[in-house]
Structure formats: C-alpha cells, structure tokens
PDB file of C-alpha atoms in Angstrom:
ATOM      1  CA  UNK U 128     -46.458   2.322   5.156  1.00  0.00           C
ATOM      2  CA  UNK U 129     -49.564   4.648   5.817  1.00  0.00           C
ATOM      3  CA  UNK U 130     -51.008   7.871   4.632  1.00  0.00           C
ATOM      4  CA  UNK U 131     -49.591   8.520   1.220  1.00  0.00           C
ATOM      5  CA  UNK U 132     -49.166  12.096   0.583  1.00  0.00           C
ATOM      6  CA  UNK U 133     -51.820  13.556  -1.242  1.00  0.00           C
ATOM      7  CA  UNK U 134     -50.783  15.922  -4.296  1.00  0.00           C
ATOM      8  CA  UNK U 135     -51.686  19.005  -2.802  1.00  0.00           C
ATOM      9  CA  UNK U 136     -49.021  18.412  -0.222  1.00  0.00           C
ATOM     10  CA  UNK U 137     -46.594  17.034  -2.744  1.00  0.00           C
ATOM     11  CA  UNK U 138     -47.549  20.598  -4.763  1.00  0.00           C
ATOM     12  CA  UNK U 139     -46.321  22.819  -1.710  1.00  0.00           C
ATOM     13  CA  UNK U 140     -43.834  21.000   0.037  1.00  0.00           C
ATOM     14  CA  UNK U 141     -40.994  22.263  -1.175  1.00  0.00           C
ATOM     15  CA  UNK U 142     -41.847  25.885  -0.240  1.00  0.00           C
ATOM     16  CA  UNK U 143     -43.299  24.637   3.283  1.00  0.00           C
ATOM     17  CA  UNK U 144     -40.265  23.288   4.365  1.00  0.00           C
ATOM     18  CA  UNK U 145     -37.680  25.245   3.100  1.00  0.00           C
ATOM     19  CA  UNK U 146     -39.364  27.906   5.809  1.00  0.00           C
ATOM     20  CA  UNK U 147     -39.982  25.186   8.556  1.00  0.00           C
ATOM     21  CA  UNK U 148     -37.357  22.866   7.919  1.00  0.00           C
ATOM     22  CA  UNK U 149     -34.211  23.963   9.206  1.00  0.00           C
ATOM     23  CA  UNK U 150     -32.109  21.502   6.972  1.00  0.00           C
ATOM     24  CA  UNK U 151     -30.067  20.435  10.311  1.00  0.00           C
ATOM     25  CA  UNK U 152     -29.599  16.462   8.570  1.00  0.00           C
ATOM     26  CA  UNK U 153     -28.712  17.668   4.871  1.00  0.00           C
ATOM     27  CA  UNK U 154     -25.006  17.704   5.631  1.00  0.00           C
ATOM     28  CA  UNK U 155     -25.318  14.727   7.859  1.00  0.00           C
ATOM     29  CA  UNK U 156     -27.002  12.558   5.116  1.00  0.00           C
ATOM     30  CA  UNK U 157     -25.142  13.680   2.116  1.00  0.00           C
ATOM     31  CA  UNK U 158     -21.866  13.346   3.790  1.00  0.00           C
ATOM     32  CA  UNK U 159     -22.933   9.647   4.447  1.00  0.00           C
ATOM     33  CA  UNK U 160     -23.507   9.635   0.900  1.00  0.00           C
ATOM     34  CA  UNK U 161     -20.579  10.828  -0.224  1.00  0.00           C
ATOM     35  CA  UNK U 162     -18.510   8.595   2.269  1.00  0.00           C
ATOM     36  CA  UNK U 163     -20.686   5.158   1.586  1.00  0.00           C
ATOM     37  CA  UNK U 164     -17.811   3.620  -0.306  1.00  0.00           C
ATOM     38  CA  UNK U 165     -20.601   2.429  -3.179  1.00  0.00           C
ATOM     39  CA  UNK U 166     -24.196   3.359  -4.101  1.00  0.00           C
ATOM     40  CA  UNK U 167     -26.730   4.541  -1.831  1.00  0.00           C
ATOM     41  CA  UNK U 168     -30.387   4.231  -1.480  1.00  0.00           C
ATOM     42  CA  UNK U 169     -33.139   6.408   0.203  1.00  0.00           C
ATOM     43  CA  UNK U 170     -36.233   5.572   1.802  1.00  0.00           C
ATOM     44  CA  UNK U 171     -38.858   8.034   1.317  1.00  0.00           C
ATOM     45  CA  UNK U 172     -36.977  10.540  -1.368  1.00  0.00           C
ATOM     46  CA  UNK U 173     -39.854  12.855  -1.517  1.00  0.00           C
ATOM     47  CA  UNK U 174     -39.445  15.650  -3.719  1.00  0.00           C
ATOM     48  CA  UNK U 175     -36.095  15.184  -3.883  1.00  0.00           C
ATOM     49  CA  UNK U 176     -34.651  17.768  -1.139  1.00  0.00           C
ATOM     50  CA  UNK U 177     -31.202  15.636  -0.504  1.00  0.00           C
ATOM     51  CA  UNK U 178     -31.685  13.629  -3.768  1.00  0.00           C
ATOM     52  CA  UNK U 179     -31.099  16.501  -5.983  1.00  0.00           C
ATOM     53  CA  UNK U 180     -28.202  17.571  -4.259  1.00  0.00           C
ATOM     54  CA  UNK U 181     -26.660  14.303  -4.116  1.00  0.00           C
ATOM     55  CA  UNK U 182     -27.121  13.517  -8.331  1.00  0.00           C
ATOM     56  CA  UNK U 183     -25.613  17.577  -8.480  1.00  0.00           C
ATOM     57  CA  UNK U 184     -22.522  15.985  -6.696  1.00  0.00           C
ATOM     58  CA  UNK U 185     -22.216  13.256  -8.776  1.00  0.00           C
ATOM     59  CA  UNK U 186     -22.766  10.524  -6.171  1.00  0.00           C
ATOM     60  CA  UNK U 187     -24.117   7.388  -7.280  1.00  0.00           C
ATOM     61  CA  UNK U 188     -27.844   7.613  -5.348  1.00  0.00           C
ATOM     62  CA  UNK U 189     -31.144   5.949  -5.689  1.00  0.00           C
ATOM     63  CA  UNK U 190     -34.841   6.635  -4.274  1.00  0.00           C
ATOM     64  CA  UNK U 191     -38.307   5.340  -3.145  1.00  0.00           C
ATOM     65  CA  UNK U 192     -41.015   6.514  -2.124  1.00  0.00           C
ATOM     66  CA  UNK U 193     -44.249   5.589  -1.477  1.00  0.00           C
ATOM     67  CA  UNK U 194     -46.367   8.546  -3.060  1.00  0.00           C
ATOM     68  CA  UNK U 195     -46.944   8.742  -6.665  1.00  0.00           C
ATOM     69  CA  UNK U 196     -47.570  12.950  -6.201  1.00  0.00           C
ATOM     70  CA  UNK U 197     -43.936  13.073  -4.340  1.00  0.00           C
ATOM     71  CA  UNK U 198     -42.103  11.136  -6.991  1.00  0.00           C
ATOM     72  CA  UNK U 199     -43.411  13.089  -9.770  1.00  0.00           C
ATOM     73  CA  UNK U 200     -42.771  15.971  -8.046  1.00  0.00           C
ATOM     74  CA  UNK U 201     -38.583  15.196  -7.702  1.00  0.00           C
ATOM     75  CA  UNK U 202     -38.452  13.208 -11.194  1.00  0.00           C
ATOM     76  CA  UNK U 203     -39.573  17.088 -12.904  1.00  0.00           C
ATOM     77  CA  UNK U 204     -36.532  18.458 -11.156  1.00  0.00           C
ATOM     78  CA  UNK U 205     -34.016  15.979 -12.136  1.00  0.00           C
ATOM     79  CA  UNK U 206     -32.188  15.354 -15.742  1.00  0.00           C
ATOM     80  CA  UNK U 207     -33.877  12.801 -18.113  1.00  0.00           C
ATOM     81  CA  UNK U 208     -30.848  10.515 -17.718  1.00  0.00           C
ATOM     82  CA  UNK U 209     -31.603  10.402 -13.669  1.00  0.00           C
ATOM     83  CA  UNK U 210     -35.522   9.912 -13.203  1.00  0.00           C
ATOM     84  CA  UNK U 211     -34.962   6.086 -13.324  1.00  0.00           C
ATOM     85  CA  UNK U 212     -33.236   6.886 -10.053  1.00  0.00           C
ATOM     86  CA  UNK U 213     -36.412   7.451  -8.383  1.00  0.00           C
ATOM     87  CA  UNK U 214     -39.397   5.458  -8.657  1.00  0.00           C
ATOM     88  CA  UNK U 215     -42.231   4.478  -6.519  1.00  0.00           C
ATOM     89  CA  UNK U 216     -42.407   1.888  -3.983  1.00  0.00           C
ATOM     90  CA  UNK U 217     -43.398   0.799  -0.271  1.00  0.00           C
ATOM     91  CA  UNK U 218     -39.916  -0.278   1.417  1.00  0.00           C
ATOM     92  CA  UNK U 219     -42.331  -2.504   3.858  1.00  0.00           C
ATOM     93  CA  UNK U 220     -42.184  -5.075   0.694  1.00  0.00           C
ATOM     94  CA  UNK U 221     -38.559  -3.556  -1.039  1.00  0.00           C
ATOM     95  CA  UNK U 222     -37.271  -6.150  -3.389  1.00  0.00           C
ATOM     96  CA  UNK U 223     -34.230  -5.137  -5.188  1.00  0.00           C
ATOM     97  CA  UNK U 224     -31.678  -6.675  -7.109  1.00  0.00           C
ATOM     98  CA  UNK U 225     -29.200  -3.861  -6.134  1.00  0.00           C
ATOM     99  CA  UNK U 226     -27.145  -3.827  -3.406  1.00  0.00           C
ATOM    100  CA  UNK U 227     -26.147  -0.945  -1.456  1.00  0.00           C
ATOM    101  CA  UNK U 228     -23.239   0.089   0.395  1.00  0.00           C
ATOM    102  CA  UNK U 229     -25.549   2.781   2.574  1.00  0.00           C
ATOM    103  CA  UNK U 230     -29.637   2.611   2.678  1.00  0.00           C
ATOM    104  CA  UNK U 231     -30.946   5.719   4.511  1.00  0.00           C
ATOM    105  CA  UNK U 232     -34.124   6.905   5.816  1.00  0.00           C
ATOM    106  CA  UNK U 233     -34.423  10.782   6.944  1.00  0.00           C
ATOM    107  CA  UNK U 234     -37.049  12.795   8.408  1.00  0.00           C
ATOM    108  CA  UNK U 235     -38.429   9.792  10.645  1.00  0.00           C
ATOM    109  CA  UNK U 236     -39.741   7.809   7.906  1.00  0.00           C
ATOM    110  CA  UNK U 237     -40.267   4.553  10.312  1.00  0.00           C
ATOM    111  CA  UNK U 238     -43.024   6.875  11.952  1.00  0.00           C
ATOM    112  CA  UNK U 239     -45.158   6.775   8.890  1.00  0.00           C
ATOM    113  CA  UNK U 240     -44.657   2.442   9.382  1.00  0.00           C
ATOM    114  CA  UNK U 241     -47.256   2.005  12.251  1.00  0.00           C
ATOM    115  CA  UNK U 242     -47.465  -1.681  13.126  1.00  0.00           C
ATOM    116  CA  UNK U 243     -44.370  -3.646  14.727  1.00  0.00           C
ATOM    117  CA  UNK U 244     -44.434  -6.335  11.930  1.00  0.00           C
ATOM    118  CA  UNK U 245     -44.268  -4.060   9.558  1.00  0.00           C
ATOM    119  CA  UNK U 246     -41.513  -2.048  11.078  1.00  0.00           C
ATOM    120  CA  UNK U 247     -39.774  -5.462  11.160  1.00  0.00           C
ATOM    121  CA  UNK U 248     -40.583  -6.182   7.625  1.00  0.00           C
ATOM    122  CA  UNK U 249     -38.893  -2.602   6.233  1.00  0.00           C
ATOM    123  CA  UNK U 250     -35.755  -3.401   8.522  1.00  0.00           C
ATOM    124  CA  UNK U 251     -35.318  -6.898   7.153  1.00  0.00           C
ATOM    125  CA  UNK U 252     -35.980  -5.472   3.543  1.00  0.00           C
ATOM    126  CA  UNK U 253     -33.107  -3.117   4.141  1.00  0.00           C
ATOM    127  CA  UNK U 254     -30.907  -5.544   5.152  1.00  0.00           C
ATOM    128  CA  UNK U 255     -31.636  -7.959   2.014  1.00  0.00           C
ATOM    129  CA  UNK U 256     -30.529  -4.896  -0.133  1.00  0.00           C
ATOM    130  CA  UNK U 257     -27.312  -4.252   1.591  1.00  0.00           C
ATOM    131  CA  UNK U 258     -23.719  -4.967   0.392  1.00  0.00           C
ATOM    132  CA  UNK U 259     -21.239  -6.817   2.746  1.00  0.00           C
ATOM    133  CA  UNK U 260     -20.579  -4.060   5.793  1.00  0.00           C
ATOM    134  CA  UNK U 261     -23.156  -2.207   4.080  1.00  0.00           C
ATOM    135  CA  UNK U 262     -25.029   1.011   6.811  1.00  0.00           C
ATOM    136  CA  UNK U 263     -28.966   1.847   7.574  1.00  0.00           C
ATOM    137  CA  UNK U 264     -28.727   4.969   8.813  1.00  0.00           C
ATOM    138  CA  UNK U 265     -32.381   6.537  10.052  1.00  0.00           C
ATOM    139  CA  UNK U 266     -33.810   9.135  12.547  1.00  0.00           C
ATOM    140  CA  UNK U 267     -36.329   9.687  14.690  1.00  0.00           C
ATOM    141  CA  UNK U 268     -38.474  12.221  17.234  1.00  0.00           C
ATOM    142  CA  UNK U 269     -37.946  11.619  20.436  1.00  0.00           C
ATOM    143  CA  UNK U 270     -41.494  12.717  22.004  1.00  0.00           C
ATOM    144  CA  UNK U 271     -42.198  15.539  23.795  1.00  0.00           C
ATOM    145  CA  UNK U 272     -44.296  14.422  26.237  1.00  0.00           C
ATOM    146  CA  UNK U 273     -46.603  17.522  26.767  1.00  0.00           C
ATOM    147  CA  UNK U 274     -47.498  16.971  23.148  1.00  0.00           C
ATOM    148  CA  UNK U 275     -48.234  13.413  23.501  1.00  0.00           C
ATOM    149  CA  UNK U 276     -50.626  14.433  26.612  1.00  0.00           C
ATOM    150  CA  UNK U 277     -52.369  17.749  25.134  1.00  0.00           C
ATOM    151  CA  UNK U 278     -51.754  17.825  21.837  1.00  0.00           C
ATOM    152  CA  UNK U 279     -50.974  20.541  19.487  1.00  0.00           C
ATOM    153  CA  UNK U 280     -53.510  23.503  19.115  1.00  0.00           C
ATOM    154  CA  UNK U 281     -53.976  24.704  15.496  1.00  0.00           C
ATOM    155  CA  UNK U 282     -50.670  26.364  14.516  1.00  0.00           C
ATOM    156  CA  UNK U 283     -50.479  28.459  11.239  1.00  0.00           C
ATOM    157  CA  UNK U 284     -46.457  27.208  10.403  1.00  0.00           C
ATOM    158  CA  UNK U 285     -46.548  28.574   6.843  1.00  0.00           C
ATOM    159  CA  UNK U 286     -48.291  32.061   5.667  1.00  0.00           C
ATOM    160  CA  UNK U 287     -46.587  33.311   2.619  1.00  0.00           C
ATOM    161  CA  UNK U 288     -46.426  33.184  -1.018  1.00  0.00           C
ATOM    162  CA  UNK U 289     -45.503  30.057  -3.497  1.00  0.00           C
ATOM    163  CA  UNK U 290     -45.563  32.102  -6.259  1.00  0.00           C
ATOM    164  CA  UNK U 291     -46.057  36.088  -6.466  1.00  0.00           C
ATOM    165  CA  UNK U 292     -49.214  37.141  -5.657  1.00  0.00           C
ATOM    166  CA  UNK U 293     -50.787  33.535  -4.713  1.00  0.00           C
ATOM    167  CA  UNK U 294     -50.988  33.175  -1.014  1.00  0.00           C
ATOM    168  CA  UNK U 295     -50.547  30.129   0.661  1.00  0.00           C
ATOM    169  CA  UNK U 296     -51.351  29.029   4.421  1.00  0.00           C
ATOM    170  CA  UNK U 297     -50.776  26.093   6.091  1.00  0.00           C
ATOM    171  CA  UNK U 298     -52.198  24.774   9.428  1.00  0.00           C
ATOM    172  CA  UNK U 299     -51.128  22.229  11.602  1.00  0.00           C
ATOM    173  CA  UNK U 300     -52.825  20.169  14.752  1.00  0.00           C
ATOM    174  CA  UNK U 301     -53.106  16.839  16.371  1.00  0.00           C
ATOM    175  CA  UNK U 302     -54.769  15.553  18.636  1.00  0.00           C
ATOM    176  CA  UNK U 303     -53.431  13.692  22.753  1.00  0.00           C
ATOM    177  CA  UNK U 304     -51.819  10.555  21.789  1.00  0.00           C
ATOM    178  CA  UNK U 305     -53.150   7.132  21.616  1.00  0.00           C
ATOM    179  CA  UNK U 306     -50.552   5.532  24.459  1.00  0.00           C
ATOM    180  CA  UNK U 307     -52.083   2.254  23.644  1.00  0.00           C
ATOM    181  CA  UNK U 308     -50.363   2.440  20.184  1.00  0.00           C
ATOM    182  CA  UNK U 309     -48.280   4.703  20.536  1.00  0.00           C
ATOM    183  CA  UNK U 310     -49.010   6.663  17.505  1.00  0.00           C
ATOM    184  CA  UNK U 311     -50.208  10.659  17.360  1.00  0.00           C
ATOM    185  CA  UNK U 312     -53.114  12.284  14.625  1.00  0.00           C
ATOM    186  CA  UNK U 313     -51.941  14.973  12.773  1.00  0.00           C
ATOM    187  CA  UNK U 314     -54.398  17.144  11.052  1.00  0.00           C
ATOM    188  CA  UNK U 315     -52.809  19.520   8.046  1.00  0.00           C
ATOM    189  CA  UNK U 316     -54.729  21.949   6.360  1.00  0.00           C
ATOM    190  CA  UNK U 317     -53.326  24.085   3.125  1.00  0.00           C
ATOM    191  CA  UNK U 318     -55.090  27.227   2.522  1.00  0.00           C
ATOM    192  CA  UNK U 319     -54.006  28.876  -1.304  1.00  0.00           C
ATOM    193  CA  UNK U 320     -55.026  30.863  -3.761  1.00  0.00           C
ATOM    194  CA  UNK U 321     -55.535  30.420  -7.189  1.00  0.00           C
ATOM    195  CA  UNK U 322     -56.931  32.144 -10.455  1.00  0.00           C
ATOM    196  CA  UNK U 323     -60.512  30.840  -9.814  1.00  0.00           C
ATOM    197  CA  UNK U 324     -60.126  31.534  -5.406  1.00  0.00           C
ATOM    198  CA  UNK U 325     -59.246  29.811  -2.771  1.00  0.00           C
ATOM    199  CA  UNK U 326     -58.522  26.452  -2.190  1.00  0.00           C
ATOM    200  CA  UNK U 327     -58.768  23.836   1.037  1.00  0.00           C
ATOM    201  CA  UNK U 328     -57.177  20.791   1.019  1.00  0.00           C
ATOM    202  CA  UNK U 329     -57.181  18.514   4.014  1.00  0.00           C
ATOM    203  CA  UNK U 330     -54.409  15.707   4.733  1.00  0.00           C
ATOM    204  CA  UNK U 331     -55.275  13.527   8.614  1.00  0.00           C
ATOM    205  CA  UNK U 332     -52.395  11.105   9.264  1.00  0.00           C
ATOM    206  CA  UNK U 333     -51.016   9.057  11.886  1.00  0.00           C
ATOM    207  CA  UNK U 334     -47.522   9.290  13.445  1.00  0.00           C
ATOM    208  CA  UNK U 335     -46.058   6.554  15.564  1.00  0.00           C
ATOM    209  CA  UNK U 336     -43.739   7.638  17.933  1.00  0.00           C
ATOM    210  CA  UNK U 337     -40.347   5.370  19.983  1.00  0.00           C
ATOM    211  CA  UNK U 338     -38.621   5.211  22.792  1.00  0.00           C
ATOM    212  CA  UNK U 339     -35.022   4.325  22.984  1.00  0.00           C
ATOM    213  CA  UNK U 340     -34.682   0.628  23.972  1.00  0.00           C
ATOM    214  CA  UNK U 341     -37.923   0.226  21.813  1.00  0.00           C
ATOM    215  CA  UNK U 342     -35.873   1.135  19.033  1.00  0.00           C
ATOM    216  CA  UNK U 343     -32.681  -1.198  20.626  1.00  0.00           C
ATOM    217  CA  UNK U 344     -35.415  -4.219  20.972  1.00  0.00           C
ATOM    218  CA  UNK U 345     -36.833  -3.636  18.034  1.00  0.00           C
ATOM    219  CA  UNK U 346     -33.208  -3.520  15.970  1.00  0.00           C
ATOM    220  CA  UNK U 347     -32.063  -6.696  17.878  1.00  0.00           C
ATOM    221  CA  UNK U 348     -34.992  -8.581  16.576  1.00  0.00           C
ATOM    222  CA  UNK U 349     -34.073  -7.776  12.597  1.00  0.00           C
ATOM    223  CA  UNK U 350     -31.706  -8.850  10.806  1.00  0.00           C
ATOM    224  CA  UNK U 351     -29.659  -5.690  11.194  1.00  0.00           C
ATOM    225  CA  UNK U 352     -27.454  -4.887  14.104  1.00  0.00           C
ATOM    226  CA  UNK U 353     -27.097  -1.806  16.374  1.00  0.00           C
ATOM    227  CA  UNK U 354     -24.151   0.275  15.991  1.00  0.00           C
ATOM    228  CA  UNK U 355     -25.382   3.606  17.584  1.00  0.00           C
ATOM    229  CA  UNK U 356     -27.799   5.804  18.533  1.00  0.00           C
ATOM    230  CA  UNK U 357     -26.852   9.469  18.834  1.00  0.00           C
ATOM    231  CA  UNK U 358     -28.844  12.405  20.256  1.00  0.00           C
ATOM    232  CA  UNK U 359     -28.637  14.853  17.172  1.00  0.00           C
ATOM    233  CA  UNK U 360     -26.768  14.583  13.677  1.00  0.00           C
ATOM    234  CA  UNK U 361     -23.405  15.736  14.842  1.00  0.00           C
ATOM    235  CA  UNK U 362     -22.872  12.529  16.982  1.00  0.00           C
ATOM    236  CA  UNK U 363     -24.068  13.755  20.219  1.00  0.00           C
ATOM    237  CA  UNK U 364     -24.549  11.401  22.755  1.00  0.00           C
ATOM    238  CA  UNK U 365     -28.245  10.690  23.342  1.00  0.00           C
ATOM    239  CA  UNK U 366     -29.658  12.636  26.632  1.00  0.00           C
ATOM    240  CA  UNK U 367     -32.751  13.842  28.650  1.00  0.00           C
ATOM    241  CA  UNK U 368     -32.675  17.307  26.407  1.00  0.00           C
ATOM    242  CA  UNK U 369     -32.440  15.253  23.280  1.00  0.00           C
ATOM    243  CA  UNK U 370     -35.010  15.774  20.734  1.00  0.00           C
ATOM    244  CA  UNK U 371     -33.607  13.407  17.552  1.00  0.00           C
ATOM    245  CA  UNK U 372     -32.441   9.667  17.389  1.00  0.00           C
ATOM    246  CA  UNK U 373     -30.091   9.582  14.900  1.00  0.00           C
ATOM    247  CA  UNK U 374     -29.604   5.769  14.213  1.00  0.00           C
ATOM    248  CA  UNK U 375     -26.779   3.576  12.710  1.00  0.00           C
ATOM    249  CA  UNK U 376     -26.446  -0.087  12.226  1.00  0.00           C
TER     250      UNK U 376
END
C-alpha cells in the first residue's frame, strides 16, 4: 500500500474528520460487526474511529494498519488489555493465523493499493484469513468526473481549533487525473499553531480511483466472490447519481 500517513496527519485526524466526515458508514460497519457471527478484522483501523466503538460494545474486533503514527494514535485511546488488537501491518502481504468471520475495509482503503497485482494480492490475503462463509465487505468513490478532468482548486476543509486557543487549518488540492493509471494527486497541507508559532506540514499522495465492472473483473479474478455492489451504505442499488460502492463478497 502507498503513502503512509505521516504523524502530523495522524496528530489531527481525529478533529479533521469529525468536521468533514459525516460518519454516513459507522452504523453500516459496526452493525456488520456486531452481526459477523465471529471475530472481525479491519483493514486500515486508523485512529481507531469504528474500532473504539466496536471494543466499547464488546464485539470481538481486530485492526491493521499500515502507519506506525495512526496505530499509536488508536492504541493511546484504547484499554491496556485491547492494544494487542491493533498493530501495524500492510494487508498487501497479511499473514494471519486467525480466521475471521467478517474482514472489512472502510473509507476506500483499496484506493491507497495502486497497482492491479497488488490489489489482487490484498484480496487473496483477505480471503486466506477468512472463516468458512466468512464476508469482505469494502467501499469505494465512484469518480466525479469533473474532478478527474480539472482537478480540485485549493480548498480550506478545516479552520478551527484542536485545542483552545491553537488554531488549526487544513488545505486540500489535487491535481487532473492521470487516465493512464487511473490514479489522482492529492496535495494536503496542515496549518497549526503551537507555543513556539506556526507550523506547515505537507502530505502529497496518490489515489487510485474504479469503475464498476473494474471492480466485478477485478473480484472475479481473486479468490473471493461477488455478492453485491450497492450504491450507498443503506443497500441502495448502484446508479448514475451514485457517489459510493459499497462492496460485499
């Protein structure tokens, strides 16, 4: 997988997205959770946004992820007895000897997995950690193809505080897409304050984008098979105004 998150991002992302994030999947993915039937694993944990919840409710979770700054960042929140739920790890090469009745992947972590043999690498990886009738359950953009032609102009998304009197500012881009690979630039920039003054951090990264029988091929040449693809996370058939894929198998 590409572009580890650099700590600065890891620092702040918790109060970025709890503005920008609207938290439309957190029901979707803890209900699967709850419903699995056995233990459950996520791909790309992060700081621990549906994690945390999840170990609150008792269910029997686990989590990867591929940046050291992220998984520190949920292991503080959680109990002693739960940070050797988390730990970190590139699913492109998962080896586990758990098995799992539900492995999950939110907030279009296959878009961070640029190259086609890897992509078929993480799926096959998933499926080696399944139980018997064990789920995958991912999502997905679907591209807007105005952004893919003229990219995004620099947006401020975040201007507030995260943590009294220390502002924060953060500032997003990217750049046409590269058709050929089918992957988009996205430039970051955090603006905050501190004791000593202000503070830049940059973060560049690449985001690979699908189309729907991409995503049907692609499934039919893992391991894993195709059980549905909806258009949002309350099981909406998939349509021209559709802006998630919501994937099962």
């Amino acid at each position: 997988m590409s572009d580890s998150y650099p700590d600065f991002v890891a620092r702040f992302y918790d109060t970025v997205y709890a503005q920008v994030r609207d938290g439309v999947d957190n029901a979707f993915y803890l209900e699967r959770m709850a419903t699995a039937g056995g233990s459950a694993l996520e791909i790309g944990v992060g700081t621990g946004r549906l994690f945390g919840e999840a170990r609150r409710r008792g269910l029997d979770v686990w989590g990867i992820d591929l940046s050291p700054a992220m998984v520190e960042q949920c292991q503080a929140k959680l109990a002693p007895e739960d940070r050797q739920r988390v730990w970190v790890d590139d699913a492109v090469r998962l080896r586990t000897d758990r098995r799992f009745a539900l492995v999950c992947a939110p907030f279009r972590v296959l878009s961070h997995v640029p190259s086609t043999a890897d992509q078929l690498r993480l799926l096959d990886a998933v499926y080696g950690c399944l139980s018997p009738g064990g789920v995958f359950v991912f999502d997905l953009y679907v591209p807007n193809l105005k952004l893919l032609r003229e990219g995004m102009p620099e947006t401020a998304d975040f201007d507030g505080e995260y943590a009294p009197g220390r502002r924060l500012q953060r500032i997003v881009s990217s750049r046409p897409a590269d058709l050929s690979r089918q992957t988009n630039r996205v430039q970051m920039r955090f603006l905050w304050e501190e004791a000593d003054g202000e503070h830049l951090g940059e973060w560049d990264f690449e985001m690979r984008f699908f189309f729907r029988f991409e995503i049907e091929h692609l499934l039919a040449r893992s391991k894993l098979t195709l059980e549905a693809i909806h258009g949002d996370f309350a099981g909406a058939p998939l349509t021209a105004d559709s802006r998630e894929y919501v994937v099962t198998c």
